[in-house]
XYZ file of C-alpha atoms in Angstrom:
611
model
C -27.110 51.857 0.555
C -27.763 50.031 3.835
C -26.307 50.787 7.211
C -24.327 48.021 8.952
C -23.985 47.250 12.641
C -21.161 45.464 14.478
C -22.364 42.901 17.010
C -20.709 40.462 19.412
C -22.691 37.243 19.494
C -21.428 34.547 21.896
C -17.958 36.041 21.768
C -17.810 36.111 17.940
C -17.636 39.419 16.066
C -20.008 39.921 13.071
C -20.908 42.681 10.609
C -24.705 42.690 10.131
C -27.106 44.720 8.021
C -29.291 47.079 10.083
C -32.573 45.490 8.916
C -31.173 42.036 9.593
C -30.002 43.225 13.002
C -33.483 44.470 13.932
C -35.048 41.177 12.867
C -32.462 39.179 14.814
C -33.005 41.396 17.865
C -36.780 40.859 17.760
C -36.208 37.108 17.393
C -33.885 36.908 20.416
C -36.253 39.031 22.527
C -39.122 36.695 21.623
C -37.037 33.734 22.713
C -36.162 35.431 26.000
C -39.852 36.173 26.689
C -40.783 32.540 26.018
C -38.337 31.352 28.680
C -39.208 33.958 31.320
C -40.241 31.423 33.945
C -38.065 28.516 32.763
C -35.429 26.932 34.927
C -31.905 27.598 33.616
C -33.127 30.533 31.487
C -29.699 32.180 31.203
C -27.993 28.943 30.178
C -30.658 28.268 27.522
C -30.362 31.773 26.066
C -26.535 31.536 26.053
C -26.576 28.217 24.208
C -29.135 29.473 21.693
C -26.961 32.506 20.968
C -23.894 30.262 20.643
C -25.738 28.066 18.147
C -26.903 31.102 16.134
C -23.324 32.412 16.090
C -22.106 29.014 14.864
C -24.675 29.008 12.043
C -23.702 32.558 11.052
C -20.045 31.564 11.082
C -20.764 28.673 8.686
C -22.332 31.096 6.213
C -19.608 33.765 6.368
C -16.789 33.312 3.860
C -14.512 35.950 5.421
C -14.495 38.286 8.382
C -15.551 41.278 6.239
C -18.753 39.705 4.914
C -22.002 41.284 6.130
C -24.858 39.216 7.548
C -28.038 39.951 5.586
C -31.721 39.218 6.163
C -31.308 36.107 4.009
C -28.848 34.577 6.459
C -31.045 35.591 9.435
C -34.078 33.895 7.837
C -32.044 30.724 7.219
C -30.944 30.618 10.845
C -34.491 31.242 12.112
C -35.815 28.441 9.866
C -33.275 26.079 11.403
C -33.741 27.161 15.010
C -37.520 27.617 14.738
C -39.850 30.133 16.353
C -40.504 29.938 20.096
C -44.233 29.432 19.524
C -43.534 26.431 17.261
C -42.754 24.386 20.335
C -45.911 25.399 22.191
C -48.527 24.446 19.582
C -48.137 21.986 16.686
C -49.628 23.727 13.653
C -49.916 20.530 11.640
C -52.927 19.338 13.639
C -54.977 22.223 12.340
C -55.483 20.936 8.845
C -58.208 23.510 8.071
C -55.633 26.305 8.199
C -54.188 27.504 4.891
C -50.924 25.708 4.158
C -47.932 26.896 2.257
C -45.965 24.767 -0.201
C -44.995 21.481 1.459
C -41.292 21.178 2.131
C -39.990 17.890 3.397
C -37.480 18.180 6.213
C -34.583 15.821 6.078
C -33.361 14.110 9.192
C -30.324 15.785 10.733
C -27.040 14.008 10.301
C -24.893 13.061 13.262
C -21.540 14.654 13.833
C -18.630 13.034 15.597
C -17.467 14.612 18.842
C -15.592 13.352 21.870
C -18.067 12.807 24.719
C -16.019 13.803 27.759
C -19.060 13.598 30.036
C -19.037 9.792 29.701
C -15.334 9.197 29.134
C -12.615 7.094 30.717
C -9.667 8.676 28.892
C -10.587 11.193 26.200
C -14.194 10.435 25.219
C -13.331 8.953 21.803
C -15.119 5.661 22.468
C -18.250 7.301 23.842
C -18.344 9.705 20.882
C -17.990 6.838 18.402
C -20.781 5.019 20.217
C -23.117 7.995 19.716
C -22.057 8.340 16.073
C -22.642 4.695 15.114
C -25.615 4.202 17.443
C -24.038 1.452 19.547
C -23.089 1.106 23.184
C -19.697 2.591 24.016
C -18.628 -0.668 25.683
C -18.420 -2.374 22.268
C -16.213 0.417 20.939
C -13.925 0.105 23.940
C -13.745 -3.668 23.379
C -12.741 -3.035 19.745
C -9.955 -0.705 20.912
C -8.625 -3.414 23.237
C -8.472 -5.833 20.295
C -6.695 -3.249 18.097
C -4.222 -2.406 20.865
C -3.301 -6.070 21.228
C -2.876 -6.477 17.434
C 0.731 -5.214 17.265
C -0.366 -1.869 18.670
C -1.932 -0.722 15.395
C -4.868 0.868 17.225
C -2.694 3.161 19.345
C -1.815 5.488 16.466
C -5.444 5.586 15.285
C -6.713 6.355 18.799
C -4.177 9.165 19.270
C -5.041 10.701 15.891
C -8.767 10.594 16.679
C -8.031 12.147 20.075
C -6.195 15.006 18.337
C -8.451 15.516 15.317
C -11.955 14.881 16.719
C -13.246 17.940 18.629
C -14.711 17.741 22.122
C -18.454 18.334 22.550
C -18.290 21.420 24.791
C -21.418 23.407 24.004
C -24.998 22.235 24.332
C -25.418 22.481 20.549
C -22.462 20.178 19.965
C -23.781 17.656 22.486
C -27.125 17.658 20.669
C -25.459 17.239 17.262
C -23.460 14.340 18.691
C -26.695 12.352 19.180
C -28.096 13.291 15.751
C -30.948 15.487 17.001
C -31.710 18.859 15.358
C -30.165 21.812 17.171
C -33.182 24.041 17.745
C -34.735 25.933 20.610
C -36.730 22.964 21.856
C -33.796 20.564 22.035
C -31.488 23.160 23.593
C -34.111 23.844 26.271
C -34.613 20.120 26.803
C -30.862 19.444 27.055
C -30.303 22.131 29.650
C -33.357 21.164 31.641
C -32.203 17.555 31.605
C -28.922 18.749 33.067
C -30.697 20.504 35.868
C -32.872 17.471 36.478
C -29.801 15.272 36.857
C -28.432 17.407 39.701
C -31.639 18.354 41.463
C -32.928 16.453 44.438
C -36.529 16.504 43.197
C -36.093 14.217 40.213
C -39.175 12.153 40.971
C -41.428 15.228 41.297
C -40.208 16.676 38.047
C -40.651 13.325 36.294
C -44.197 13.138 37.636
C -44.996 16.640 36.426
C -43.520 15.903 33.017
C -45.546 12.698 32.814
C -48.745 14.524 33.701
C -48.072 17.301 31.213
C -47.341 14.764 28.485
C -50.574 12.938 29.333
C -52.573 16.171 29.160
C -50.933 17.097 25.922
C -51.743 13.672 24.518
C -55.387 14.087 25.549
C -55.528 17.512 23.962
C -53.973 16.201 20.786
C -56.377 13.261 20.756
C -59.427 15.459 21.163
C -58.204 17.866 18.548
C -57.585 15.051 16.075
C -61.028 13.663 16.839
C -62.654 17.015 16.108
C -60.615 17.385 12.937
C -61.691 14.017 11.586
C -65.342 15.079 11.771
C -64.780 17.698 9.137
C -62.826 15.754 6.544
C -62.395 17.607 3.304
C -62.280 14.909 0.601
C -60.841 17.321 -1.940
C -57.989 18.052 0.434
C -57.440 14.328 0.899
C -57.212 13.967 -2.868
C -54.523 16.641 -2.944
C -52.664 14.721 -0.283
C -52.717 11.582 -2.428
C -51.300 13.575 -5.330
C -48.528 14.961 -3.142
C -47.678 11.451 -1.927
C -46.529 10.572 -5.457
C -43.982 13.346 -5.175
C -42.720 12.015 -1.875
C -42.152 8.591 -3.519
C -39.452 10.023 -5.773
C -38.004 11.947 -2.825
C -37.804 8.672 -0.911
C -36.219 6.914 -3.885
C -33.630 9.670 -4.077
C -32.899 9.277 -0.369
C -32.428 5.524 -0.789
C -29.930 6.094 -3.607
C -28.121 8.718 -1.547
C -28.047 6.316 1.406
C -26.244 3.641 -0.592
C -23.919 6.267 -2.037
C -23.056 7.442 1.472
C -22.461 3.834 2.585
C -20.085 3.347 -0.342
C -18.339 6.612 0.518
C -17.927 5.489 4.143
C -16.446 2.215 2.925
C -13.939 4.142 0.795
C -13.137 6.296 3.824
C -12.465 3.242 6.004
C -10.281 1.747 3.256
C -8.242 4.963 2.990
C -7.826 5.066 6.771
C -6.538 1.484 6.891
C -4.123 2.015 3.977
C -2.824 5.284 5.392
C -2.449 3.988 8.961
C -0.690 0.768 7.892
C 1.715 2.669 5.619
C 2.549 5.186 8.326
C 3.258 2.425 10.844
C 5.562 0.651 8.364
C 7.383 3.911 7.595
C 7.845 4.688 11.301
C 9.287 1.211 11.896
C 11.618 1.640 8.901
C 12.720 5.067 10.142
C 13.641 3.780 13.587
C 15.349 0.636 12.251
C 17.308 1.937 9.250
C 17.556 5.640 10.003
C 19.504 5.228 13.234
C 21.978 2.593 12.040
C 24.883 5.015 11.906
C 23.946 6.452 15.329
C 23.587 3.301 17.455
C 25.217 0.777 15.054
C 22.539 -1.921 14.925
C 24.282 -5.292 14.385
C 23.667 -7.051 11.079
C 22.622 -3.931 9.159
C 26.100 -2.725 8.185
C 25.378 -3.872 4.634
C 23.157 -0.803 4.216
C 26.122 1.432 4.984
C 28.501 -0.209 2.490
C 25.814 0.021 -0.205
C 25.696 3.793 0.301
C 28.186 4.669 -2.424
C 27.248 8.366 -2.321
C 28.176 8.618 1.400
C 24.857 10.299 2.214
C 24.148 10.143 5.988
C 21.650 7.350 6.490
C 19.668 9.274 9.090
C 19.189 12.121 6.603
C 18.190 9.807 3.744
C 15.754 7.934 6.014
C 14.213 11.137 7.364
C 13.746 12.656 3.905
C 12.275 9.391 2.586
C 9.920 9.216 5.577
C 8.527 12.691 4.920
C 8.461 12.278 1.120
C 6.434 9.052 1.346
C 4.737 9.469 4.716
C 3.118 12.896 4.197
C 0.997 11.720 1.200
C -0.123 8.705 3.213
C -0.952 10.988 6.155
C -3.190 13.101 3.919
C -4.695 9.864 2.571
C -5.467 8.888 6.158
C -6.834 12.388 6.857
C -9.011 12.213 3.710
C -10.479 8.924 4.928
C -11.318 10.549 8.265
C -12.924 13.527 6.470
C -15.099 11.148 4.448
C -16.058 9.170 7.538
C -16.497 12.099 9.938
C -18.480 15.119 8.733
C -17.325 17.603 11.349
C -13.700 16.527 11.640
C -11.549 19.264 13.079
C -9.329 20.795 10.419
C -5.588 20.629 10.976
C -5.433 24.258 9.862
C -3.929 26.025 6.878
C -0.635 26.600 8.669
C -0.185 22.871 9.253
C -1.279 22.047 5.690
C 1.148 24.467 4.054
C 3.911 23.447 6.464
C 3.467 19.779 5.531
C 3.298 20.695 1.837
C 6.551 22.649 2.068
C 8.193 19.858 4.050
C 7.060 17.334 1.442
C 8.479 19.421 -1.418
C 11.813 19.831 0.376
C 11.957 16.108 1.192
C 11.046 15.091 -2.359
C 13.764 17.330 -3.802
C 16.228 15.977 -1.237
C 15.391 12.349 -2.100
C 15.779 13.136 -5.809
C 19.218 14.649 -5.148
C 20.255 11.563 -3.148
C 19.098 9.246 -5.950
C 20.964 11.273 -8.573
C 24.071 11.333 -6.361
C 23.875 7.559 -5.856
C 23.348 6.935 -9.587
C 26.336 9.122 -10.451
C 28.559 6.704 -8.517
C 27.911 4.097 -11.229
C 28.405 6.231 -14.347
C 31.929 4.974 -15.152
C 33.067 1.355 -15.216
C 36.794 1.037 -15.790
C 39.195 -1.937 -15.797
C 42.589 -2.361 -14.219
C 44.559 -5.181 -15.932
C 47.304 -7.392 -14.505
C 49.123 -9.872 -16.819
C 51.245 -12.882 -15.796
C 53.059 -15.591 -17.804
C 52.440 -19.251 -16.918
C 55.158 -21.749 -17.795
C 52.813 -24.000 -19.745
C 53.759 -25.012 -23.290
C 52.350 -27.345 -25.919
C 51.905 -30.944 -24.647
C 52.016 -29.667 -21.022
C 49.070 -30.242 -18.693
C 47.655 -27.399 -16.584
C 45.475 -28.196 -13.541
C 43.163 -25.433 -12.248
C 41.406 -25.501 -8.891
C 39.540 -23.023 -6.662
C 40.907 -22.656 -3.141
C 40.604 -20.010 -0.450
C 39.555 -19.001 3.036
C 36.275 -20.667 4.012
C 35.226 -17.416 5.690
C 34.638 -15.897 2.284
C 33.841 -18.956 0.135
C 30.817 -21.140 0.725
C 31.198 -24.531 -0.986
C 32.771 -22.686 -3.926
C 29.344 -21.733 -5.216
C 29.406 -18.590 -7.309
C 27.099 -15.820 -6.116
C 27.218 -12.139 -7.044
C 25.805 -10.723 -3.818
C 28.226 -8.597 -1.850
C 28.692 -9.476 1.775
C 30.561 -8.201 4.791
C 32.912 -10.281 6.956
C 36.014 -9.971 9.110
C 39.399 -11.228 7.937
C 41.890 -13.094 10.141
C 43.073 -9.803 11.624
C 39.545 -8.777 12.584
C 39.232 -6.119 9.876
C 35.945 -5.769 8.056
C 36.090 -6.596 4.362
C 33.609 -6.549 1.517
C 33.738 -9.803 -0.419
C 31.963 -11.299 -3.404
C 32.243 -14.355 -5.649
C 31.729 -12.293 -8.805
C 34.652 -14.110 -10.476
C 34.599 -15.361 -14.077
C 37.051 -17.665 -15.907
C 37.477 -17.426 -19.687
C 39.810 -19.660 -21.757
C 41.122 -18.757 -25.206
C 43.555 -20.526 -27.524
C 46.752 -18.795 -28.635
C 49.590 -19.457 -31.057
C 52.134 -18.249 -28.507
C 54.513 -20.849 -27.194
C 53.882 -20.027 -23.497
C 50.531 -19.636 -21.668
C 49.592 -16.369 -20.023
C 46.920 -15.154 -17.596
C 45.206 -11.751 -17.606
C 43.283 -10.585 -14.517
C 40.775 -7.811 -15.238
C 39.612 -5.879 -12.156
C 36.624 -3.628 -12.847
C 34.614 -1.262 -10.676
C 32.131 1.638 -10.927
C 32.758 5.256 -9.997
C 31.506 8.786 -10.544
C 34.640 9.608 -12.534
C 37.372 7.795 -14.432
C 39.895 8.313 -11.636
C 37.496 7.130 -8.945
C 36.562 4.035 -10.960
C 40.239 3.121 -11.587
C 41.098 3.728 -7.929
C 38.387 1.366 -6.743
C 39.414 -1.257 -9.324
C 43.038 -1.117 -8.118
C 41.878 -1.597 -4.530
C 40.275 -4.962 -5.343
C 42.208 -7.774 -3.675
C 42.458 -11.082 -5.542
C 44.941 -13.869 -4.831
C 46.166 -16.862 -6.853
C 49.151 -19.220 -6.837
C 50.949 -21.090 -9.641
C 53.367 -23.952 -8.985
C 54.297 -27.184 -10.787
C 51.629 -26.746 -13.478
C 48.976 -26.208 -10.813
C 46.995 -22.955 -10.801
C 45.157 -22.254 -7.547
C 42.547 -19.483 -7.734
C 40.544 -17.708 -5.036
C 36.779 -18.082 -5.537
C 36.158 -14.558 -4.228
C 37.394 -10.984 -4.323
C 37.737 -8.635 -1.369
C 37.974 -4.884 -0.924
C 37.914 -2.309 1.851
C 34.442 -1.113 2.971
C 35.529 2.436 2.105
C 35.262 1.469 -1.567
C 31.548 0.697 -1.076
C 29.617 -1.755 -3.235
C 30.527 -0.512 -6.716
C 29.899 -3.569 -8.898
C 33.434 -4.888 -8.361
C 34.216 -7.838 -10.634
C 37.119 -10.152 -11.468
C 37.546 -11.664 -14.915
C 40.367 -14.239 -15.401
C 41.362 -14.759 -19.036
C 43.666 -17.752 -19.722
C 45.544 -17.812 -23.066
C 46.660 -21.452 -23.572
C 48.873 -22.553 -26.473
C 47.485 -25.006 -29.000
C 48.426 -28.593 -28.144
C 48.447 -28.009 -24.372
C 46.086 -29.868 -22.055
C 43.983 -28.304 -19.281
C 41.910 -29.867 -16.532
C 39.487 -27.781 -14.487
C 38.525 -29.144 -11.088
C 34.822 -29.721 -10.572
C 34.688 -26.885 -8.022
C 35.390 -24.449 -10.877
C 32.166 -25.351 -12.672
C 30.187 -22.352 -11.408
C 32.949 -19.924 -12.413
C 33.061 -21.081 -16.044
C 30.522 -19.815 -18.563
C 27.803 -21.830 -20.227
C 28.201 -20.332 -23.707
C 31.008 -19.861 -26.165
C 31.336 -16.138 -26.742
C 34.133 -13.591 -27.130
C 36.530 -16.391 -28.038
C 35.849 -18.521 -24.946
C 36.388 -22.242 -25.706
C 35.807 -23.990 -22.326
C 32.289 -24.419 -20.943
C 31.191 -25.285 -17.416
C 30.213 -28.816 -18.486
C 33.881 -29.499 -19.311
C 34.917 -29.194 -15.655
C 36.480 -32.446 -14.424
C 37.759 -33.631 -17.848
C 41.106 -33.389 -19.651
C 40.686 -30.957 -22.534
C 43.197 -30.565 -25.347
C 43.484 -27.036 -26.718
C 43.077 -26.900 -30.477
C 42.512 -23.924 -32.751
C 39.586 -21.937 -31.240
C 38.200 -25.077 -29.611
C 38.899 -27.992 -27.264
C 38.982 -31.757 -27.595
C 37.925 -33.914 -24.665
C 40.457 -36.697 -24.089
C 38.655 -38.726 -21.431
C 35.002 -38.174 -22.302
C 32.977 -41.365 -22.966
C 32.461 -42.156 -26.647
C 29.184 -40.959 -27.974
C 26.799 -43.623 -29.196
C 25.321 -43.085 -32.594
C 21.633 -42.647 -32.359
C 19.534 -45.286 -34.085
C 17.702 -43.755 -36.969
C 14.051 -44.530 -37.392
C 13.264 -46.439 -40.581
C 10.321 -44.859 -42.318
C 8.699 -46.045 -45.535
C 6.202 -43.979 -47.380
C 3.428 -46.242 -48.654
C 1.244 -45.124 -51.526
C -0.993 -48.210 -51.626
C -3.565 -49.212 -48.994
C -2.636 -52.939 -49.505
C 0.750 -52.506 -47.746
C 1.043 -51.552 -44.065
C 4.395 -51.047 -42.341
C 4.434 -50.072 -38.671
C 6.135 -50.910 -35.374
C 4.317 -54.257 -35.182
C 5.612 -55.506 -38.558
C 4.677 -55.721 -42.231
C 1.262 -56.756 -43.561
C 0.156 -57.154 -47.217
C -3.427 -57.904 -48.233
C -4.846 -58.492 -51.723
C -8.357 -59.928 -52.100
C -8.219 -63.375 -50.367
C -4.378 -63.443 -50.198
C -2.351 -61.992 -47.289
C 1.202 -61.832 -45.979
C 2.070 -60.826 -42.410
C 5.512 -60.588 -40.778
C 5.759 -59.670 -37.054
C 7.557 -60.700 -33.888
C 5.786 -64.065 -33.756
C 6.896 -65.144 -37.238
C 5.658 -65.287 -40.817
C 2.089 -65.969 -41.939
C 1.045 -66.485 -45.600
C -2.513 -67.147 -46.681
C -3.999 -67.765 -50.183
C -6.860 -69.646 -51.806
C -4.663 -72.733 -52.235
C -2.086 -72.793 -49.421
C -1.432 -71.512 -45.873
C 2.094 -71.124 -44.473
C 2.845 -70.372 -40.797
C 6.457 -70.059 -39.586
C 6.981 -69.395 -35.833
C 8.962 -70.639 -32.871
C 7.269 -74.037 -33.026
C 8.383 -74.712 -36.576
C 6.956 -74.617 -40.093
C 3.342 -75.494 -40.764
C 2.065 -75.752 -44.369
C -1.532 -76.510 -45.294
C -2.700 -77.109 -48.892
C -6.212 -77.701 -50.319
C -4.882 -79.862 -53.184
C-alpha cells in the first residue's frame, strides 16, 4: 500500500503517489538549479510546470486517478533532463548506448495566434499550421467573404472552436516544435530579447557562443573519427535496415493522413454549405406567417394540418441542421488535432434538441398525412333538355383570372376574385361522356376532396365552387374550380359526367380538348381527339359525322418464290433459264432467246431474229 500526496501544479489539483512525488520534486529542483542565473527564470519555471501539468492532465482519466512513477517517467522523457541541453550525448559514440529509439517529429496543433492578429488570430494560426505566410490566409478569407458570404460562418466557427495560444507551451506547439525545457527557455528568452534595448549585444553573444559550440563540436567529432570502431559501424549498417521499414511506415502514414485531411475538408464543406442553406430556408419560409412575405402564401394553403409554419421550420432546421453541424465539427476534428471540444453539456443538449425536433417533425408529417386519409364525393345532378336527334354544343368559358388559355393543369394556385378575396383555384376538371337509353340527357357533377375524417372530407367537397350554364342546347363550362383558402389544398377535383341519349349529336369545342380523356374507360365514349367534330351517340360508342373519309391502305403484294430462276421485286419481274430471259420493269418488256430478241418500250416494238 502506497501513500498518496495532493499537489497543486500550475493551478491544477492532482493526486500523486509518494514515490512519484519525490521523483517529480527532484526533477523540478534540478530544473530550477539549471536556470539559477538565467534571465526570466521565474517565467521559465512557471511555463515548465504548466506544461508538466498539461501532460499529467492528458494522462488522467478522472479526477480521482493517482499519478504514478510511470506517468512521471513519461513526462520526463518528453520534457528531457536539464543536462540534456548542455551536452549532446550522441557525439560520444564510445559511450555505452541503450536500445535505439527513433523519435518522431512533433505534430503541429492549431491555435489562434493573438500576438500577430488583426481580429482574432485565426489567420495567423492557420499560417503557422500549414506553414505559409498569414497574408495568403487573409487573402483567402477575403475571397470567401466575397463569395456570397460563405466564409463568414466558417471564420466565426473557427474563432469559437479554435483555442487561443496563451501559454508558452501552446505557442511552441503552434509552430510544431517539441515542448521541452530547451524550447520553453528559448521562447521566453526570445520574448525578453524582443523588449530589451540590448538586442544587438545579446545577438552578438549568442553568435559567439554558437561559434564556440560549433568549434567544440567540430573538434570532438574530429577526435572521435580517429578511433573508429569498424564493428560498431557494422552494427550501424544493420540498424539502418530497420530504419528503412520505419521510414516506409511513415510514408504510408503520411499518405493516410493526407487522405484523412481531404475527408475532413470535404466534411467541412458539406456541413457548412448545408447549414447555410438551412439558415436561408429558415429565415425565408419560417417567418412567412410573421411578416407575410409576398408570393409565398402558397406554402400556407398547402399546410392542411394547420401547423404553425415557424414551428415546423424551426423543428426541421434542428432535425436536419444538427447532424450537419456535427458533420462539420467532425471535419474540423479530423483537420485540427487540438480542436477545442464543445463540451459534454453542449453535446447532450444538442442531442436532446435533435431528438425532440425529430419527434416533432414526425408528428407534423403524420398530422399532415392524416388530412388525406379520406376522399369523399359530393354529387350534384341536373337534367339537360337534349333528346335524340338534338345537337348539344359544349364549350369552356370563364374568368381569365383563373383560366390560362383553357389549358388543363392540376397545380393549385392562389388568386383574388373580382371582390378582392383570395381564392384557391385549379383546373383539375375532367369531362366524361356516356351513352344512355333515357329519353333526356343529364349531367352529374362529382366534387371530391380529402380530409382527416368523413365529415371533414364531405365538408370540403361541398365548399368547392364550380359554375356552368345551359341555354338553347349550349352547355358552357368553367375550366377551373375554386374554394376558400380555409379549405387548404386537399386534392379537390371536379368530374363532369354527361349521360347523352342514343341518337343525339354532341360537338365539343376545341378548347375542351385538354379536359377530355385520351382513353375509353369506365364507359367513357368521347376522346380528346374528337373535340371539334360532330359526334353521333350510338350504343356505348360514337360516330363521327364530319370526319374525313379514311383511305384504304394499299396492301403490299408479296409473292413467295421457290425457284431461283424467278425474281420479283420493286423493280419488276425477271425470269432466267439458261440462255433465255424475260424482264418486265418500268422501261418496258425485254425477251431474249437463242433465236429471237423482243424489246417493247416507249419508242415502240423492236424484234430481232437470227433466221
